[in-house]
XYZ file of C-alpha atoms in Angstrom:
362
model
C 0.329 -0.338 -0.180
C 1.168 3.433 -0.907
C 2.492 6.072 2.009
C 0.226 8.539 3.075
C 0.358 11.835 1.639
C 3.055 14.072 3.575
C -0.244 16.373 5.220
C -3.394 14.457 5.108
C -4.647 16.211 8.758
C -6.908 18.302 5.577
C -7.236 17.464 1.927
C -7.111 20.429 -0.338
C -10.283 21.621 -0.856
C -8.761 24.243 -3.905
C -7.548 21.316 -5.673
C -9.492 21.851 -9.308
C -13.046 20.039 -9.075
C -12.341 18.736 -5.492
C -15.682 18.217 -3.735
C -16.604 21.502 -0.947
C -16.887 20.172 2.496
C -19.949 22.003 3.274
C -22.064 21.738 -0.338
C -25.444 20.702 0.049
C -27.986 19.507 -2.492
C -31.861 19.160 -1.972
C -33.629 16.255 -1.522
C -34.208 14.666 -4.484
C -31.546 15.918 -6.075
C -28.060 13.362 -6.944
C -24.940 15.110 -6.829
C -22.600 15.013 -10.002
C -19.849 12.850 -9.974
C -17.422 15.028 -10.747
C -18.409 17.199 -7.576
C -17.695 14.391 -5.508
C -13.981 12.586 -7.176
C -11.159 13.161 -5.104
C -7.759 11.609 -4.847
C -7.453 9.027 -2.059
C -4.998 10.298 0.320
C -3.109 6.622 0.998
C -3.057 5.357 -2.853
C -3.793 7.820 -4.752
C -6.319 6.673 -6.657
C -9.206 9.212 -7.851
C -12.475 7.979 -6.916
C -15.144 9.017 -4.204
C -16.267 8.475 -0.699
C -19.712 7.777 1.280
C -20.267 8.253 4.823
C -22.908 5.775 5.860
C -24.627 5.526 9.237
C -27.804 3.401 8.949
C -28.586 0.577 6.604
C -25.591 1.277 4.558
C -23.493 0.001 7.477
C -25.061 -3.239 7.673
C -25.307 -3.579 3.201
C -22.206 -2.546 1.658
C -23.439 -0.938 -1.731
C -21.831 -2.331 -4.966
C -18.384 -0.429 -6.177
C -16.703 0.282 -2.974
C -13.566 -1.503 -3.015
C -12.442 -0.299 0.905
C -14.630 0.292 4.070
C -13.234 1.877 6.579
C -14.661 2.698 10.061
C -15.488 6.098 10.473
C -16.515 8.954 12.129
C -17.807 12.819 11.718
C -17.965 16.537 14.225
C -21.029 17.941 14.023
C -24.024 15.768 13.471
C -25.844 13.079 15.703
C -27.911 10.427 14.538
C -31.736 9.971 14.993
C -35.320 8.197 14.247
C -36.265 12.166 12.929
C -38.385 11.118 9.942
C -41.075 8.386 9.298
C -40.669 5.439 7.111
C -43.430 4.568 4.864
C -41.440 2.424 2.766
C -38.714 0.413 3.691
C -39.882 -0.005 7.583
C -43.476 1.235 7.677
C -46.809 1.636 5.273
C -48.865 4.807 4.823
C -51.677 3.733 7.168
C -48.294 2.522 9.527
C -45.764 4.601 9.625
C -42.112 2.996 10.855
C -39.287 5.471 11.186
C -35.464 5.145 9.673
C -32.684 7.534 10.754
C -31.364 11.258 9.370
C -28.243 13.003 10.869
C -28.972 16.204 12.321
C -26.554 19.272 13.042
C -25.072 19.029 16.646
C -22.556 21.251 17.782
C -19.820 19.344 19.420
C -20.908 15.727 18.629
C -18.426 13.202 17.270
C -20.668 9.685 15.268
C -19.819 7.383 14.584
C -20.146 5.521 11.064
C -18.633 3.893 7.731
C -16.767 4.805 4.809
C -17.096 3.380 1.840
C -14.550 4.559 -0.788
C -15.457 3.288 -5.016
C -13.051 3.797 -7.935
C -13.364 5.823 -10.588
C -14.470 3.133 -12.795
C -16.572 1.702 -10.253
C -17.976 5.493 -8.583
C -20.906 5.749 -10.524
C -22.425 2.405 -9.871
C -21.990 2.731 -5.874
C -23.322 6.496 -6.491
C -26.485 5.250 -8.190
C -27.082 2.288 -6.242
C -26.741 4.358 -2.687
C -29.157 7.352 -4.268
C -31.282 4.384 -5.656
C -31.502 2.993 -1.965
C -31.932 6.652 -0.632
C -34.248 7.898 -2.858
C -37.058 5.843 -3.026
C -40.402 6.800 -5.414
C -42.366 7.549 -3.088
C -39.848 9.863 -0.498
C -37.668 11.066 -3.047
C -36.943 14.455 -0.633
C -36.512 12.455 2.565
C -32.881 13.460 2.888
C -30.376 16.155 1.494
C -27.093 15.026 0.059
C -24.351 16.676 1.858
C -20.664 16.700 1.629
C -19.197 15.791 5.428
C -15.453 15.577 6.414
C -15.140 12.060 7.776
C -12.195 10.048 9.300
C -10.558 7.118 8.041
C -7.663 6.283 10.542
C -4.281 7.772 11.462
C -5.475 11.099 11.325
C -6.366 10.441 7.937
C -9.399 12.776 6.692
C -11.684 12.652 3.011
C -14.364 14.668 1.622
C -17.628 12.136 1.952
C -21.267 12.122 0.922
C -23.414 11.519 3.594
C -27.543 12.306 3.341
C -28.836 14.548 6.325
C -32.444 14.739 7.125
C -34.830 17.320 4.978
C -36.784 19.173 7.755
C -38.771 20.023 4.842
C -39.624 16.951 3.677
C -43.607 15.691 4.659
C -42.003 12.863 6.503
C -39.904 14.740 9.205
C -41.341 14.337 12.298
C -38.244 16.351 13.914
C -38.045 16.020 18.387
C -41.539 15.447 18.449
C -41.649 11.906 20.005
C -39.374 11.260 23.286
C -37.045 8.163 23.064
C -39.410 5.679 24.590
C -42.526 6.343 22.066
C -40.005 5.604 19.092
C -38.749 2.405 20.178
C -42.707 1.762 20.819
C -42.618 2.500 17.154
C -40.037 0.519 15.992
C -41.039 -2.404 17.861
C -44.252 -2.662 15.961
C -43.035 -1.534 12.215
C -42.589 -3.510 9.079
C -42.821 -2.185 5.563
C -42.703 -4.391 2.475
C -40.089 -2.174 -0.299
C -39.872 -3.892 -3.829
C -37.165 -1.979 -5.306
C -34.120 -2.944 -6.749
C -31.783 -2.506 -3.723
C -35.118 -4.521 -1.686
C -34.874 -7.448 -4.283
C -30.740 -8.077 -3.744
C -30.922 -7.742 0.050
C -34.787 -9.374 0.649
C -35.223 -11.939 -2.013
C -38.607 -14.241 -3.159
C -40.795 -11.617 -3.901
C -42.782 -11.053 -1.133
C -40.938 -10.316 1.429
C -41.019 -7.365 4.658
C -38.236 -5.801 7.037
C -39.110 -4.869 10.871
C -38.038 -1.751 12.111
C -36.175 -3.662 14.618
C -34.424 -5.482 12.298
C -32.654 -1.983 11.199
C -31.953 -0.514 14.269
C -30.063 -3.702 15.951
C -28.285 -4.407 12.756
C -27.271 -0.932 12.034
C -26.459 -0.799 15.783
C -24.586 -4.491 15.976
C -22.526 -3.276 12.588
C -20.879 -0.667 13.940
C -19.919 -2.251 17.020
C -18.416 -5.268 14.634
C -16.720 -2.512 13.256
C -15.353 -1.322 17.107
C -17.682 1.905 15.842
C -20.207 1.118 18.530
C -23.101 3.696 19.289
C -24.983 4.425 22.157
C -27.925 6.190 20.935
C -28.151 2.640 17.993
C -27.400 0.403 21.531
C -29.904 2.026 24.083
C -32.780 2.297 21.142
C -32.142 -1.350 20.228
C -32.741 -2.455 23.776
C -35.465 -0.096 24.336
C -37.593 -1.514 21.190
C -36.841 -5.247 22.383
C -38.342 -4.680 25.611
C -41.451 -3.233 23.357
C -41.440 -5.901 21.601
C -41.584 -8.054 24.705
C -44.290 -5.778 25.889
C -45.756 -6.873 22.841
C -45.584 -10.561 23.637
C -46.431 -10.905 26.889
C -49.690 -7.996 27.187
C -52.344 -10.980 26.226
C -53.528 -9.436 24.091
C -54.668 -11.220 20.864
C -54.086 -8.415 18.144
C -50.987 -7.367 20.080
C -49.309 -10.353 19.841
C -49.658 -11.714 16.950
C -48.800 -8.903 15.621
C -45.112 -9.536 17.589
C -45.537 -13.051 15.861
C -45.576 -11.636 12.469
C -42.880 -9.371 13.232
C -40.598 -12.353 14.472
C -41.593 -14.445 11.273
C -40.496 -11.647 9.212
C -36.800 -11.336 11.248
C -36.067 -15.183 10.529
C -32.460 -16.112 9.250
C -31.714 -12.511 10.311
C -28.653 -11.961 13.125
C -31.800 -10.367 15.141
C -33.098 -13.651 15.208
C -29.823 -14.991 15.604
C -29.276 -12.414 18.426
C -32.503 -12.145 20.776
C -34.362 -15.248 19.548
C -34.368 -16.229 23.647
C -36.041 -12.984 24.451
C -38.208 -12.235 21.042
C -37.759 -15.411 18.602
C -40.155 -17.259 17.019
C -40.575 -19.880 19.844
C -41.187 -17.249 22.236
C -43.515 -15.949 19.990
C -45.607 -18.958 19.142
C -45.824 -20.081 22.460
C -47.344 -16.567 23.209
C -50.088 -17.638 19.777
C -50.348 -21.486 21.768
C -51.523 -19.839 25.147
C -54.511 -17.369 23.172
C -56.767 -20.335 22.390
C -58.305 -20.479 18.478
C -57.114 -18.656 15.909
C -58.741 -15.424 15.215
C -61.693 -15.818 11.876
C -61.595 -14.670 8.823
C -64.180 -12.227 7.581
C -65.524 -13.463 4.350
C -65.060 -11.083 2.508
C -61.055 -10.781 2.415
C -61.682 -14.811 1.840
C -60.705 -14.417 -2.003
C -58.171 -12.126 -1.470
C -55.884 -15.113 0.635
C -56.744 -17.733 -2.062
C -55.438 -15.178 -4.727
C -52.422 -14.121 -3.041
C -51.631 -18.454 -3.377
C -50.913 -18.296 0.625
C -53.116 -21.387 1.028
C -51.159 -23.200 -1.434
C -48.007 -22.532 -0.662
C -47.799 -21.598 3.495
C -50.733 -22.217 5.003
C -54.099 -23.930 4.641
C -57.537 -22.475 4.719
C -60.027 -24.479 6.204
C -63.736 -24.043 5.209
C -65.016 -22.457 8.279
C -62.602 -19.451 7.315
C -59.621 -20.445 10.119
C -55.908 -20.025 9.227
C -53.717 -22.677 10.564
C -49.885 -22.562 9.242
C -48.596 -26.101 8.972
C -45.750 -27.092 11.588
C -44.172 -28.895 8.669
C -44.018 -25.347 6.425
C -42.769 -23.132 8.666
C -39.308 -23.467 7.826
C -40.250 -21.368 4.288
C -40.470 -18.540 6.683
C -37.188 -18.545 6.810
C -36.812 -17.906 2.585
C -39.767 -16.057 2.090
C -41.220 -13.720 4.666
C -44.672 -12.945 3.435
C -46.329 -9.368 5.454
C -49.480 -10.941 7.023
C -51.409 -8.217 9.511
C -53.343 -10.660 11.354
C -55.545 -7.859 12.548
C -56.292 -6.455 9.245
C -55.031 -9.784 6.106
C -53.146 -7.484 4.310
C -51.391 -8.993 1.648
C -48.450 -6.323 0.332
C -48.813 -3.001 0.174
C -49.058 -0.684 -3.025
C -47.194 2.371 -2.987
C -49.131 5.489 -4.387
C -46.872 8.277 -2.370
C -45.453 10.754 -3.339
C -43.352 13.131 -1.390
C -42.274 15.255 -4.963
C -40.193 16.988 -2.719
C -42.962 19.406 -1.930
C -42.747 21.602 1.492
C -44.207 21.156 4.076
C -47.650 22.820 4.926
C -46.959 26.104 7.061
C -48.307 25.405 10.162
C -51.342 27.190 10.776
C -51.154 30.040 13.123
C -52.698 29.797 17.025
C -56.420 31.789 16.810
């Protein structure tokens, strides 16, 4: 490996076409590649850096050739944005992380580098992930100064929460309220990114899997984050409360979420507290399963669920065949027992429009 540049405490912002720290692009806008290209301070390669602080920490984008434990200053992560796609729905929004300016803070994360040959691939992938069709203006794009070890600093693109997005909630919920929402939320993403990481069609991802996986990957990188660790524990406690509630709807919902988390590291780490066996026992304690509304029987039959994963009796009762449970590890079909909702159409559009101004108090 090449020796570090003689002076790598700061990169040269005055170099031709060098990325400018603090430069920002509005929500929905993809920065031009030329505005991100820089020279690697160690290898001398041309390429781009991206600073990740959420799900990309757990899912390295294609095109990257280096992954560094990193940190940036002057920001903190927060669940300050509603999510109606990856970890929520229009009817029941979940939460997703955003970066918020915070003087004096040091934020751990991951930096990825892609050389010039694959820089466009990495940028396009990350932009597509952070700009789903229904939430295009969730984030502003900004160049920040990121550490990659031994005092080396690089200009990296990252994504800041956009206060102008209609999905921005800021501090309107306290940490416990956010943890309760994360504990019970899920989404049914269906874009190319989701298909790569969640293959085989009808799939879902829970809010708890998102926060826990991000926390675990940062710990693996030697950059543990107290906020994410605390939020993970609070969300698990909220899920445990659902399981122990004795309320049929809450218990069945917790059981659904446990199915969606099968085969993930979340199941491995927390199966003794919120895993499938724990929720299955809670469901069994409830007695006979609920009757499905007759008006929804056609939807169930058309979904193919009865022939692939379960059996629907003539009385309209759903029972899961024990021999077929293993299929949930490969195909996480989203079912809300209280509504029997299969999948979800995405018909919302953020449109990059500012949020309506609040009406003045009378």
